[in-house]
mmCIF file of C-alpha atoms in Angstrom:
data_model
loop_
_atom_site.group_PDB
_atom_site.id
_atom_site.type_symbol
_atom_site.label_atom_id
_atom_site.label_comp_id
_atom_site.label_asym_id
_atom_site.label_seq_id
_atom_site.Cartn_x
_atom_site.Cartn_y
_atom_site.Cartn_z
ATOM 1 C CA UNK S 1 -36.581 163.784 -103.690
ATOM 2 C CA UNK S 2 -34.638 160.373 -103.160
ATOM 3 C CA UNK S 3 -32.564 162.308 -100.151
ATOM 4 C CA UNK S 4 -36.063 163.113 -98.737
ATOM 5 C CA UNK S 5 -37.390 159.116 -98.981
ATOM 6 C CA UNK S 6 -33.925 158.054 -97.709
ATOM 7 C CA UNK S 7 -34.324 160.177 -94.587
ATOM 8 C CA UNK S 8 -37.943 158.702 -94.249
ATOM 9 C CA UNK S 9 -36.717 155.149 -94.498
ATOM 10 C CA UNK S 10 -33.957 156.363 -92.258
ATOM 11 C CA UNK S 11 -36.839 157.376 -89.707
ATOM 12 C CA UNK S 12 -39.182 154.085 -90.480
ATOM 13 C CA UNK S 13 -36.495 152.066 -89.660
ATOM 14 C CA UNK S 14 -34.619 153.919 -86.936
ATOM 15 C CA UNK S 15 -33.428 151.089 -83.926
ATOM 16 C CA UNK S 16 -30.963 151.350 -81.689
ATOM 17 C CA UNK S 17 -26.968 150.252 -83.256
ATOM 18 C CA UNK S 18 -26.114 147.638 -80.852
ATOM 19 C CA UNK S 19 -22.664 146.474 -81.775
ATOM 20 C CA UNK S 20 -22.814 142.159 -82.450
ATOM 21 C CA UNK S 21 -18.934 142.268 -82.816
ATOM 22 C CA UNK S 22 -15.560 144.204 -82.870
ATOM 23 C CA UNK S 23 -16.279 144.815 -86.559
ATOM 24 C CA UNK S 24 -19.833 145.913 -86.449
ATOM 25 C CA UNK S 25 -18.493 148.641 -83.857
ATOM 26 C CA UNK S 26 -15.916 149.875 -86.326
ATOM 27 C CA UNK S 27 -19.013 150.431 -88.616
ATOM 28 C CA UNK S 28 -20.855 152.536 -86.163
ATOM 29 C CA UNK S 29 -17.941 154.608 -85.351
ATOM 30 C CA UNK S 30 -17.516 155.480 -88.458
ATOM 31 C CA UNK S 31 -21.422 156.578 -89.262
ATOM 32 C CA UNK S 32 -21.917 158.042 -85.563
ATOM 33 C CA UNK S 33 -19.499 160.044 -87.225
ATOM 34 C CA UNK S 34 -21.490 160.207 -90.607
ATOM 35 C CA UNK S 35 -18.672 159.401 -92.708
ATOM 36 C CA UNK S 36 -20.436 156.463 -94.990
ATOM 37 C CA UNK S 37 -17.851 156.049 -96.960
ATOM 38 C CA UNK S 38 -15.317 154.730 -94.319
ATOM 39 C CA UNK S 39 -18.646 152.288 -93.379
ATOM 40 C CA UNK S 40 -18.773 151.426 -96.360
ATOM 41 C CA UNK S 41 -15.125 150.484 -96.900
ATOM 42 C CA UNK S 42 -15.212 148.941 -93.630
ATOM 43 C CA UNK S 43 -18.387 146.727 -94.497
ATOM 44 C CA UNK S 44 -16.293 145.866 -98.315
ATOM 45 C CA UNK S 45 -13.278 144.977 -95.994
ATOM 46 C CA UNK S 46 -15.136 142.379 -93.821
ATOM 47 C CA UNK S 47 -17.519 141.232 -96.408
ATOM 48 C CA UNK S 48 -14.484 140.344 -98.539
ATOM 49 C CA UNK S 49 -13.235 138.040 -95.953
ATOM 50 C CA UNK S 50 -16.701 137.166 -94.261
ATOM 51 C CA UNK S 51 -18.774 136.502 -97.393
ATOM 52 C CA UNK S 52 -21.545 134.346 -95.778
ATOM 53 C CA UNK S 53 -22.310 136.718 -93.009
ATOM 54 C CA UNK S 54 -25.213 137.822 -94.093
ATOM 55 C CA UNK S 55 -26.135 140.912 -91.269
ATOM 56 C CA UNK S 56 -22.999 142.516 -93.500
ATOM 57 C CA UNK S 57 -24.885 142.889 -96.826
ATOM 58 C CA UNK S 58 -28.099 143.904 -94.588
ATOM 59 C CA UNK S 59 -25.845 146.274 -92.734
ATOM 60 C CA UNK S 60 -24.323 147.659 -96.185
ATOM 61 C CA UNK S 61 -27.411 147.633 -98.142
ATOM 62 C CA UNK S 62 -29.096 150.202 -95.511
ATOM 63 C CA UNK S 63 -26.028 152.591 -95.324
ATOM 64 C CA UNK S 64 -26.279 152.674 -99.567
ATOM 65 C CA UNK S 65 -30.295 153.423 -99.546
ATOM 66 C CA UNK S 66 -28.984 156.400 -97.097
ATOM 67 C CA UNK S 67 -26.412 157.738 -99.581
ATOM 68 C CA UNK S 68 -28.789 157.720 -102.216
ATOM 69 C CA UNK S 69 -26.620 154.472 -104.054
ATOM 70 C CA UNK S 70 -30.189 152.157 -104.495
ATOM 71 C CA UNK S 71 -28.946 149.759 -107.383
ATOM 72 C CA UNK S 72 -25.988 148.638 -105.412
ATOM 73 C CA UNK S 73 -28.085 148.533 -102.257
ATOM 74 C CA UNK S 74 -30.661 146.063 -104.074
ATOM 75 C CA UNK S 75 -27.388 144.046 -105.201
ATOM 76 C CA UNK S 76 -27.018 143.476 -101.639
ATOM 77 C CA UNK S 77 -30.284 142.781 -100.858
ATOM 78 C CA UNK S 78 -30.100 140.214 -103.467
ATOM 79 C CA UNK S 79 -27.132 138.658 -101.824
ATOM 80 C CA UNK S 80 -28.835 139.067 -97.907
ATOM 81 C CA UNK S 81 -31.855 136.883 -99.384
ATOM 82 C CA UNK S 82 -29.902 134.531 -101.410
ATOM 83 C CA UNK S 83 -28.118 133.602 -98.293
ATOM 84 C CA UNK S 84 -30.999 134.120 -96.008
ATOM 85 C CA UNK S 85 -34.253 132.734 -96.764
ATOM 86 C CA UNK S 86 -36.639 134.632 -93.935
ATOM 87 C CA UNK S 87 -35.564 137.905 -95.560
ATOM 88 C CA UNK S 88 -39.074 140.265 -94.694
ATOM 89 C CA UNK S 89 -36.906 143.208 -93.660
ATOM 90 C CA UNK S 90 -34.899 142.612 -96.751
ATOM 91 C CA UNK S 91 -37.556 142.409 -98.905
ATOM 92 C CA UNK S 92 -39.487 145.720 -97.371
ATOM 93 C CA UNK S 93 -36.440 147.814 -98.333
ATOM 94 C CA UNK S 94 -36.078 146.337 -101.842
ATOM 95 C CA UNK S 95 -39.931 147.463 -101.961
ATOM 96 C CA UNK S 96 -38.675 150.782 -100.349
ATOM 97 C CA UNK S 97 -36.035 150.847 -103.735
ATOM 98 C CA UNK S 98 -38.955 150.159 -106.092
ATOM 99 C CA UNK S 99 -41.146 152.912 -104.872
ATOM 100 C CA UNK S 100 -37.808 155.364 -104.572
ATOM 101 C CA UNK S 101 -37.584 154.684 -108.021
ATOM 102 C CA UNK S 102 -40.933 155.194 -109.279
ATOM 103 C CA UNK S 103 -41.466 151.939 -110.205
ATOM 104 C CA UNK S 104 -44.858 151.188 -108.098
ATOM 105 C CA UNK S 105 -45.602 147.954 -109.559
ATOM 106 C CA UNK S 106 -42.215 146.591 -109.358
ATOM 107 C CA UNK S 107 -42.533 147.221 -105.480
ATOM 108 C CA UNK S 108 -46.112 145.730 -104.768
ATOM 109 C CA UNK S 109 -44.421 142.071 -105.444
ATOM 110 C CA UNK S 110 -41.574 143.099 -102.569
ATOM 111 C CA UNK S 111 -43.957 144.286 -100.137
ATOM 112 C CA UNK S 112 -46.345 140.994 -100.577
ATOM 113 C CA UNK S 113 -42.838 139.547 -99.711
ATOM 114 C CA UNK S 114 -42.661 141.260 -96.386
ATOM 115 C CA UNK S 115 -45.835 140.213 -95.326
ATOM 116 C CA UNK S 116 -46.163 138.125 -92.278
ATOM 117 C CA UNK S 117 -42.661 139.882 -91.165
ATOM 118 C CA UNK S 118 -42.068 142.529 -88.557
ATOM 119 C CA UNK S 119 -42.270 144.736 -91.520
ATOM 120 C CA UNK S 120 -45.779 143.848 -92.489
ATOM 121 C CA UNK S 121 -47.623 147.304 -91.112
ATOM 122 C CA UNK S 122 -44.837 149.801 -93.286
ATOM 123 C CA UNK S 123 -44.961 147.260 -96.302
ATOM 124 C CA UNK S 124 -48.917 147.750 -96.071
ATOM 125 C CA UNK S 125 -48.680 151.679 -95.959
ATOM 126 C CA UNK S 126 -46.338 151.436 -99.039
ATOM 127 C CA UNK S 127 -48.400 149.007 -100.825
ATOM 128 C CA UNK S 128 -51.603 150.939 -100.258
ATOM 129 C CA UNK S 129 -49.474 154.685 -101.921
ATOM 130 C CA UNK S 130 -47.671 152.765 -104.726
ATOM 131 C CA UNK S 131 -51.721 151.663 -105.630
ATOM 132 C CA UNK S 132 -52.401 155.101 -105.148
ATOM 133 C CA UNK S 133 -49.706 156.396 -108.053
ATOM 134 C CA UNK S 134 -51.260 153.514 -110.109
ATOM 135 C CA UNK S 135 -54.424 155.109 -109.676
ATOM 136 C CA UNK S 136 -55.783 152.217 -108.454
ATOM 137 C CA UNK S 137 -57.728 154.059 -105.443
ATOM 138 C CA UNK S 138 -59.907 150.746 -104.475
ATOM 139 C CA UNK S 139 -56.690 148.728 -104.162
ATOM 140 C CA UNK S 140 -54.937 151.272 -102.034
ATOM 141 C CA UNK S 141 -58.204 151.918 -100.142
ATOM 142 C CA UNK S 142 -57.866 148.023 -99.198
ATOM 143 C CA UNK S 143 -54.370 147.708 -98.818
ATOM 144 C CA UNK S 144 -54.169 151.355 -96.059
ATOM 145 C CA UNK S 145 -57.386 149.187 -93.787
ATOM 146 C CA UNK S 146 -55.417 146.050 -93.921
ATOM 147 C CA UNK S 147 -52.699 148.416 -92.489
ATOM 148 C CA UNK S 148 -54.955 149.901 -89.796
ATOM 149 C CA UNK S 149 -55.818 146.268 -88.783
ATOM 150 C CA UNK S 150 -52.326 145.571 -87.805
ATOM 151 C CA UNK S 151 -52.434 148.989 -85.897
ATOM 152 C CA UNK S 152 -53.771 148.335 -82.998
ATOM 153 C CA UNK S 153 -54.719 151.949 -81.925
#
């Protein structure tokens, strides 16, 4: 089931890889190829020399949430915000880790997070099902037209 939400976050958050630097196209070779683990290594390599570039523990955190690896992935997270302190998209994928792990009121405080980012319409969605598993239908009824307000279609 967490294979199946990875792929979904996978999809949710599919943009184009465009390459920043000589490192960041090692990276991409190396999951064009889908070999994560060389990424990953890669990523460990240049965050281990590079330890305040921050797009390194974003890049890392979304290649772990792929592999299934969510507590290291919210370590990074951790580390992207600590260094970073607009962190929405950050924030919407430690939300993302929350609801992957069943814990649907530990993610409603990461989604309110991601509010008023580019991240705000998915965080909404997420919000409004994680109220739904709490059985809290009125809440999630809110939270899913708050989403549809940001839609503009």
């Amino acid at each position: 089931m967490i294979k199946c939400f990875s792929y979904l976050l996978l999809l949710t958050l599919s943009l184009p890889l465009f390459a920043q630097s000589k490192m960041e196209l090692k990276v991409e070779k190396h999951l064009l190829a889908q070999d994560t683990s060389k990424a990953i290594k890669q990523l460990n390599k240049y965050i281990s020399k590079h330890d305040q570039e921050v797009s390194l523990y974003l890049m890392r955190a979304k290649i772990k949430i792929e592999r299934g690896d969510l507590d290291p992935a919210m370590a990074d997270l951790n580390t992207f915000c600590s260094l970073q302190p607009n962190c929405g998209e950050a924030s919407f994928l430690k939300g993302q880790i929350r609801y992957l792990q069943g814990d649907y009121s530990g993610c409603l405080t990461h989604f309110d997070a991601a509010v008023g980012s580019k991240f705000e319409e998915q965080a909404l969605v997420y919000k409004g099902l994680a109220y739904m598993w709490l059985y809290q239908s009125t809440h999630a009824q809110q939270t899913f037209d708050k989403a549809l307000e940001k839609h503009p279609q």
